[in-house]
Structures are given as structure tokens and as C-alpha cells.
mmCIF file of C-alpha atoms in Angstrom:
data_model
loop_
_atom_site.group_PDB
_atom_site.id
_atom_site.type_symbol
_atom_site.label_atom_id
_atom_site.label_comp_id
_atom_site.label_asym_id
_atom_site.label_seq_id
_atom_site.Cartn_x
_atom_site.Cartn_y
_atom_site.Cartn_z
ATOM 1 C CA UNK A 198 -42.594 72.130 146.666
ATOM 2 C CA UNK A 199 -44.226 74.355 144.048
ATOM 3 C CA UNK A 200 -45.315 71.305 142.053
ATOM 4 C CA UNK A 201 -46.935 69.795 145.166
ATOM 5 C CA UNK A 202 -48.815 73.035 145.721
ATOM 6 C CA UNK A 203 -49.888 73.597 142.123
ATOM 7 C CA UNK A 204 -50.657 70.017 141.057
ATOM 8 C CA UNK A 205 -54.148 69.991 142.641
ATOM 9 C CA UNK A 206 -55.042 73.151 140.722
ATOM 10 C CA UNK A 207 -53.966 71.614 137.432
ATOM 11 C CA UNK A 208 -55.939 68.462 138.247
ATOM 12 C CA UNK A 209 -59.036 70.579 138.880
ATOM 13 C CA UNK A 210 -58.470 72.469 135.624
ATOM 14 C CA UNK A 211 -58.137 69.228 133.694
ATOM 15 C CA UNK A 212 -61.160 67.644 135.330
ATOM 16 C CA UNK A 213 -63.483 70.641 135.139
ATOM 17 C CA UNK A 214 -62.544 72.138 131.783
ATOM 18 C CA UNK A 215 -61.616 75.534 133.228
ATOM 19 C CA UNK A 216 -61.521 78.325 130.678
ATOM 20 C CA UNK A 217 -58.308 80.330 131.020
ATOM 21 C CA UNK A 218 -58.929 83.067 128.435
ATOM 22 C CA UNK A 219 -58.600 86.256 130.521
ATOM 23 C CA UNK A 220 -58.734 84.109 133.687
ATOM 24 C CA UNK A 221 -59.094 86.220 136.833
ATOM 25 C CA UNK A 222 -59.302 89.342 134.677
ATOM 26 C CA UNK A 223 -55.712 88.938 133.483
ATOM 27 C CA UNK A 224 -55.449 90.252 129.932
ATOM 28 C CA UNK A 225 -52.100 88.465 129.648
ATOM 29 C CA UNK A 226 -54.158 85.253 129.344
ATOM 30 C CA UNK A 227 -56.100 86.562 126.339
ATOM 31 C CA UNK A 228 -56.489 83.700 123.824
ATOM 32 C CA UNK A 229 -54.741 81.208 126.154
ATOM 33 C CA UNK A 230 -57.241 78.459 125.336
ATOM 34 C CA UNK A 231 -56.786 78.899 121.596
ATOM 35 C CA UNK A 232 -53.357 77.244 121.741
ATOM 36 C CA UNK A 233 -54.325 73.650 122.615
ATOM 37 C CA UNK A 234 -58.075 74.218 122.884
ATOM 38 C CA UNK A 235 -60.202 74.861 125.947
ATOM 39 C CA UNK A 236 -60.836 71.172 126.570
ATOM 40 C CA UNK A 237 -57.188 70.085 126.230
ATOM 41 C CA UNK A 238 -55.172 72.127 128.764
ATOM 42 C CA UNK A 239 -52.016 69.983 128.520
ATOM 43 C CA UNK A 240 -52.382 68.606 124.988
ATOM 44 C CA UNK A 241 -53.106 65.065 126.122
ATOM 45 C CA UNK A 242 -55.946 64.572 123.662
ATOM 46 C CA UNK A 243 -54.227 64.338 120.309
ATOM 47 C CA UNK A 244 -53.363 61.792 117.679
ATOM 48 C CA UNK A 245 -49.931 61.786 116.133
ATOM 49 C CA UNK A 246 -49.356 61.787 112.401
ATOM 50 C CA UNK A 247 -46.234 59.676 111.996
ATOM 51 C CA UNK A 248 -44.342 60.988 108.998
ATOM 52 C CA UNK A 249 -41.027 59.266 109.536
ATOM 53 C CA UNK A 250 -40.297 55.879 111.013
ATOM 54 C CA UNK A 251 -37.594 54.033 109.154
ATOM 55 C CA UNK A 252 -34.027 52.838 109.372
ATOM 56 C CA UNK A 253 -32.697 56.392 108.831
ATOM 57 C CA UNK A 254 -34.089 57.523 112.165
ATOM 58 C CA UNK A 255 -32.463 55.275 114.758
ATOM 59 C CA UNK A 256 -31.953 56.129 118.395
ATOM 60 C CA UNK A 257 -28.406 55.906 119.670
ATOM 61 C CA UNK A 258 -27.245 55.950 123.252
ATOM 62 C CA UNK A 259 -25.308 58.806 124.797
ATOM 63 C CA UNK A 260 -24.016 58.907 128.348
ATOM 64 C CA UNK A 261 -26.717 59.867 130.799
ATOM 65 C CA UNK A 262 -24.731 62.980 131.844
ATOM 66 C CA UNK A 263 -24.832 64.328 128.275
ATOM 67 C CA UNK A 264 -28.615 63.845 128.191
ATOM 68 C CA UNK A 265 -29.070 65.403 131.645
ATOM 69 C CA UNK A 266 -27.041 68.449 130.564
ATOM 70 C CA UNK A 267 -29.244 69.020 127.511
ATOM 71 C CA UNK A 268 -32.429 68.606 129.512
ATOM 72 C CA UNK A 269 -31.113 71.018 132.168
ATOM 73 C CA UNK A 270 -30.577 73.587 129.399
ATOM 74 C CA UNK A 271 -34.171 73.103 128.207
ATOM 75 C CA UNK A 272 -35.397 73.374 131.804
ATOM 76 C CA UNK A 273 -33.548 76.656 132.343
ATOM 77 C CA UNK A 274 -34.705 77.939 128.950
ATOM 78 C CA UNK A 275 -38.307 77.339 130.026
ATOM 79 C CA UNK A 276 -37.652 79.319 133.211
ATOM 80 C CA UNK A 277 -35.967 82.108 131.237
ATOM 81 C CA UNK A 278 -38.832 82.359 128.747
ATOM 82 C CA UNK A 279 -41.484 82.390 131.473
ATOM 83 C CA UNK A 280 -39.748 84.888 133.778
ATOM 84 C CA UNK A 281 -38.479 87.265 131.074
ATOM 85 C CA UNK A 282 -41.523 87.232 128.806
ATOM 86 C CA UNK A 283 -44.443 87.000 131.255
ATOM 87 C CA UNK A 284 -44.672 89.647 133.974
ATOM 88 C CA UNK A 285 -47.997 88.593 135.484
ATOM 89 C CA UNK A 286 -47.309 85.995 138.198
ATOM 90 C CA UNK A 287 -50.674 84.260 137.784
ATOM 91 C CA UNK A 288 -50.010 83.864 134.073
ATOM 92 C CA UNK A 289 -46.503 82.569 134.811
ATOM 93 C CA UNK A 290 -48.064 79.949 137.082
ATOM 94 C CA UNK A 291 -50.746 78.820 134.627
ATOM 95 C CA UNK A 292 -48.382 78.709 131.639
ATOM 96 C CA UNK A 293 -45.766 76.766 133.595
ATOM 97 C CA UNK A 294 -48.354 74.266 134.836
ATOM 98 C CA UNK A 295 -49.558 73.765 131.274
ATOM 99 C CA UNK A 296 -45.969 73.084 130.178
ATOM 100 C CA UNK A 297 -45.349 70.787 133.150
ATOM 101 C CA UNK A 298 -48.567 68.833 132.539
ATOM 102 C CA UNK A 299 -47.789 68.434 128.834
ATOM 103 C CA UNK A 300 -44.507 66.747 129.775
ATOM 104 C CA UNK A 301 -46.633 64.255 131.716
ATOM 105 C CA UNK A 302 -48.135 63.264 128.380
ATOM 106 C CA UNK A 303 -44.692 62.330 127.112
ATOM 107 C CA UNK A 304 -44.180 60.305 130.274
ATOM 108 C CA UNK A 305 -47.293 58.330 129.328
ATOM 109 C CA UNK A 306 -45.825 57.812 125.860
ATOM 110 C CA UNK A 307 -42.582 56.484 127.376
ATOM 111 C CA UNK A 308 -44.471 54.011 129.557
ATOM 112 C CA UNK A 309 -46.587 53.047 126.522
ATOM 113 C CA UNK A 310 -49.778 53.907 128.407
ATOM 114 C CA UNK A 311 -50.943 56.703 126.069
ATOM 115 C CA UNK A 312 -51.456 54.568 122.985
ATOM 116 C CA UNK A 313 -49.132 56.867 121.024
ATOM 117 C CA UNK A 314 -45.724 56.040 119.610
ATOM 118 C CA UNK A 315 -42.698 57.447 121.418
ATOM 119 C CA UNK A 316 -41.347 60.280 119.334
ATOM 120 C CA UNK A 317 -41.419 64.014 118.744
ATOM 121 C CA UNK A 318 -42.789 66.602 116.354
ATOM 122 C CA UNK A 319 -39.903 67.453 114.058
ATOM 123 C CA UNK A 320 -41.547 70.570 112.672
ATOM 124 C CA UNK A 321 -42.036 72.045 116.146
ATOM 125 C CA UNK A 322 -38.609 70.992 117.461
ATOM 126 C CA UNK A 323 -36.962 72.627 114.440
ATOM 127 C CA UNK A 324 -37.806 76.026 115.980
ATOM 128 C CA UNK A 325 -35.205 75.523 118.717
ATOM 129 C CA UNK A 326 -32.747 77.743 116.854
ATOM 130 C CA UNK A 327 -35.367 80.514 116.660
ATOM 131 C CA UNK A 328 -35.349 81.267 120.407
ATOM 132 C CA UNK A 329 -32.790 84.067 120.107
ATOM 133 C CA UNK A 330 -32.452 87.207 118.035
ATOM 134 C CA UNK A 331 -29.084 87.984 116.444
ATOM 135 C CA UNK A 332 -28.272 90.307 119.399
ATOM 136 C CA UNK A 333 -28.690 87.415 121.865
ATOM 137 C CA UNK A 334 -32.041 88.526 123.271
ATOM 138 C CA UNK A 335 -35.042 86.204 123.374
ATOM 139 C CA UNK A 336 -37.111 86.412 120.213
ATOM 140 C CA UNK A 337 -40.717 87.534 120.437
ATOM 141 C CA UNK A 338 -41.999 86.780 116.964
ATOM 142 C CA UNK A 339 -44.752 84.252 116.264
ATOM 143 C CA UNK A 340 -43.350 80.879 115.153
ATOM 144 C CA UNK A 341 -46.501 80.367 113.082
ATOM 145 C CA UNK A 342 -48.059 77.308 114.712
ATOM 146 C CA UNK A 343 -50.607 76.552 117.402
ATOM 147 C CA UNK A 344 -50.673 73.803 119.988
ATOM 148 C CA UNK A 345 -53.037 71.755 117.861
ATOM 149 C CA UNK A 346 -50.218 71.445 115.302
ATOM 150 C CA UNK A 347 -48.004 69.620 117.831
ATOM 151 C CA UNK A 348 -47.907 65.966 116.830
ATOM 152 C CA UNK A 349 -48.842 66.480 113.187
ATOM 153 C CA UNK A 350 -45.275 65.954 111.916
ATOM 154 C CA UNK A 351 -44.231 63.124 114.226
ATOM 155 C CA UNK A 352 -40.900 61.344 113.971
ATOM 156 C CA UNK A 353 -40.500 57.982 115.706
ATOM 157 C CA UNK A 354 -36.905 56.827 116.165
ATOM 158 C CA UNK A 355 -36.464 53.064 115.901
ATOM 159 C CA UNK A 356 -34.062 50.798 117.739
ATOM 160 C CA UNK A 357 -35.194 51.028 121.354
ATOM 161 C CA UNK A 358 -34.994 47.924 123.511
ATOM 162 C CA UNK A 359 -38.756 47.843 124.190
ATOM 163 C CA UNK A 360 -39.944 44.271 124.651
ATOM 164 C CA UNK A 361 -43.708 43.805 124.824
ATOM 165 C CA UNK A 362 -43.316 40.907 127.272
ATOM 166 C CA UNK A 363 -40.877 42.342 129.815
ATOM 167 C CA UNK A 364 -40.751 46.114 129.329
ATOM 168 C CA UNK A 365 -44.157 46.994 130.806
ATOM 169 C CA UNK A 366 -42.955 45.624 134.145
ATOM 170 C CA UNK A 367 -39.389 46.966 134.009
ATOM 171 C CA UNK A 368 -40.472 50.407 132.769
ATOM 172 C CA UNK A 369 -43.189 50.496 135.429
ATOM 173 C CA UNK A 370 -40.560 49.746 138.056
ATOM 174 C CA UNK A 371 -38.247 52.443 136.662
ATOM 175 C CA UNK A 372 -41.139 54.932 136.670
ATOM 176 C CA UNK A 373 -42.083 54.114 140.274
ATOM 177 C CA UNK A 374 -38.460 54.414 141.420
ATOM 178 C CA UNK A 375 -38.102 57.805 139.735
ATOM 179 C CA UNK A 376 -41.410 58.992 141.214
ATOM 180 C CA UNK A 377 -40.277 57.898 144.685
ATOM 181 C CA UNK A 378 -37.110 59.969 144.297
ATOM 182 C CA UNK A 379 -38.923 63.124 143.146
ATOM 183 C CA UNK A 380 -40.376 65.917 145.248
ATOM 184 C CA UNK A 381 -43.900 65.769 143.881
#
């Protein structure tokens, strides 16, 4: 329901180039646009720098439940970070919508409609272990990168079953089925 409500606002922000630095007088949004840049709210406008794509980096299949569990953990971590480290509800909303919209960019990668390879930034993902302090609390220190760095150390696993002749149709069908089952 929230995504249905907020999606039009994100679309307007993307289409109109809204500046979010101190948006609505909220100092918690100070320097917001410096992360990805004021014209790239959800980091859709970037080119990857593929640094690793070889036989060492091969995808392997796990059961879907294992994958869903890991993604549920990431989902709940995003909620934890937003609700424990942002007190201003407007800022929570804008930051979450930026995160949500950036995942849409990966969806475009998966459907091969973005023009980018399907992969991930290894340098950025390596910070996963830095979320917590030794006492178990969420860390608050700067990881030392900005949003414009995302994609500059891109790893592309090989070995998927993508077939240029049949996959556009089958992936499109899978995407449409998943969209039909979702709430937004």
C-alpha cells in the first residue's frame, strides 16, 4: 500500500529533477543530493566498470528458500537502518523511496533492458560486515564512498542460462507474472 501511495511522488521527483537537499526545511536531508547527484535520484544513470568477469566468478544455484531468506534479512536490515538512524519521517520516506527506486534499476539489469551487465559492485558489497559495532549496535561511521562510486568495481558472474533468442520473452513473462502478484 505504501509503495502505491509513494510511487507517484518518486516518479515526479525523477521526472522533474527535484532537489532534496534540505527538502521541506528538513536539515536531516542536508547533502542528500550529493550521494548520487541531484539529477540521478535512484542511481539509474551510471556506467559500470567491469573489473572481474571470468571463470573464477561463476553463479551457482541455491534453493529459492535460501535466497529468499537472505533477501528477507537485507529487507529487514534496510528497515532497521531507516527506523533506528533516521528520526524525521519525511526523510525516512524519501530515503526509502530512493532505495526502492534504485532496486528498480537492478530489475532493469535482470531483464537486460538497462544496457548494463548483470552484476554487483564488490567494493560496496564488501561493507556488509561493517553494519554493526562490536557491541552489536548499528555502526554510524562513514564507509568512505558516495553513490557515484557504486558500479565502479563491478563483478559480473558468468554461467547464467540467458539465451539472446528466447530469454527476452521468458524473462518478460516472469517479470509480468511477478508484477501481477505484487501489491504495487
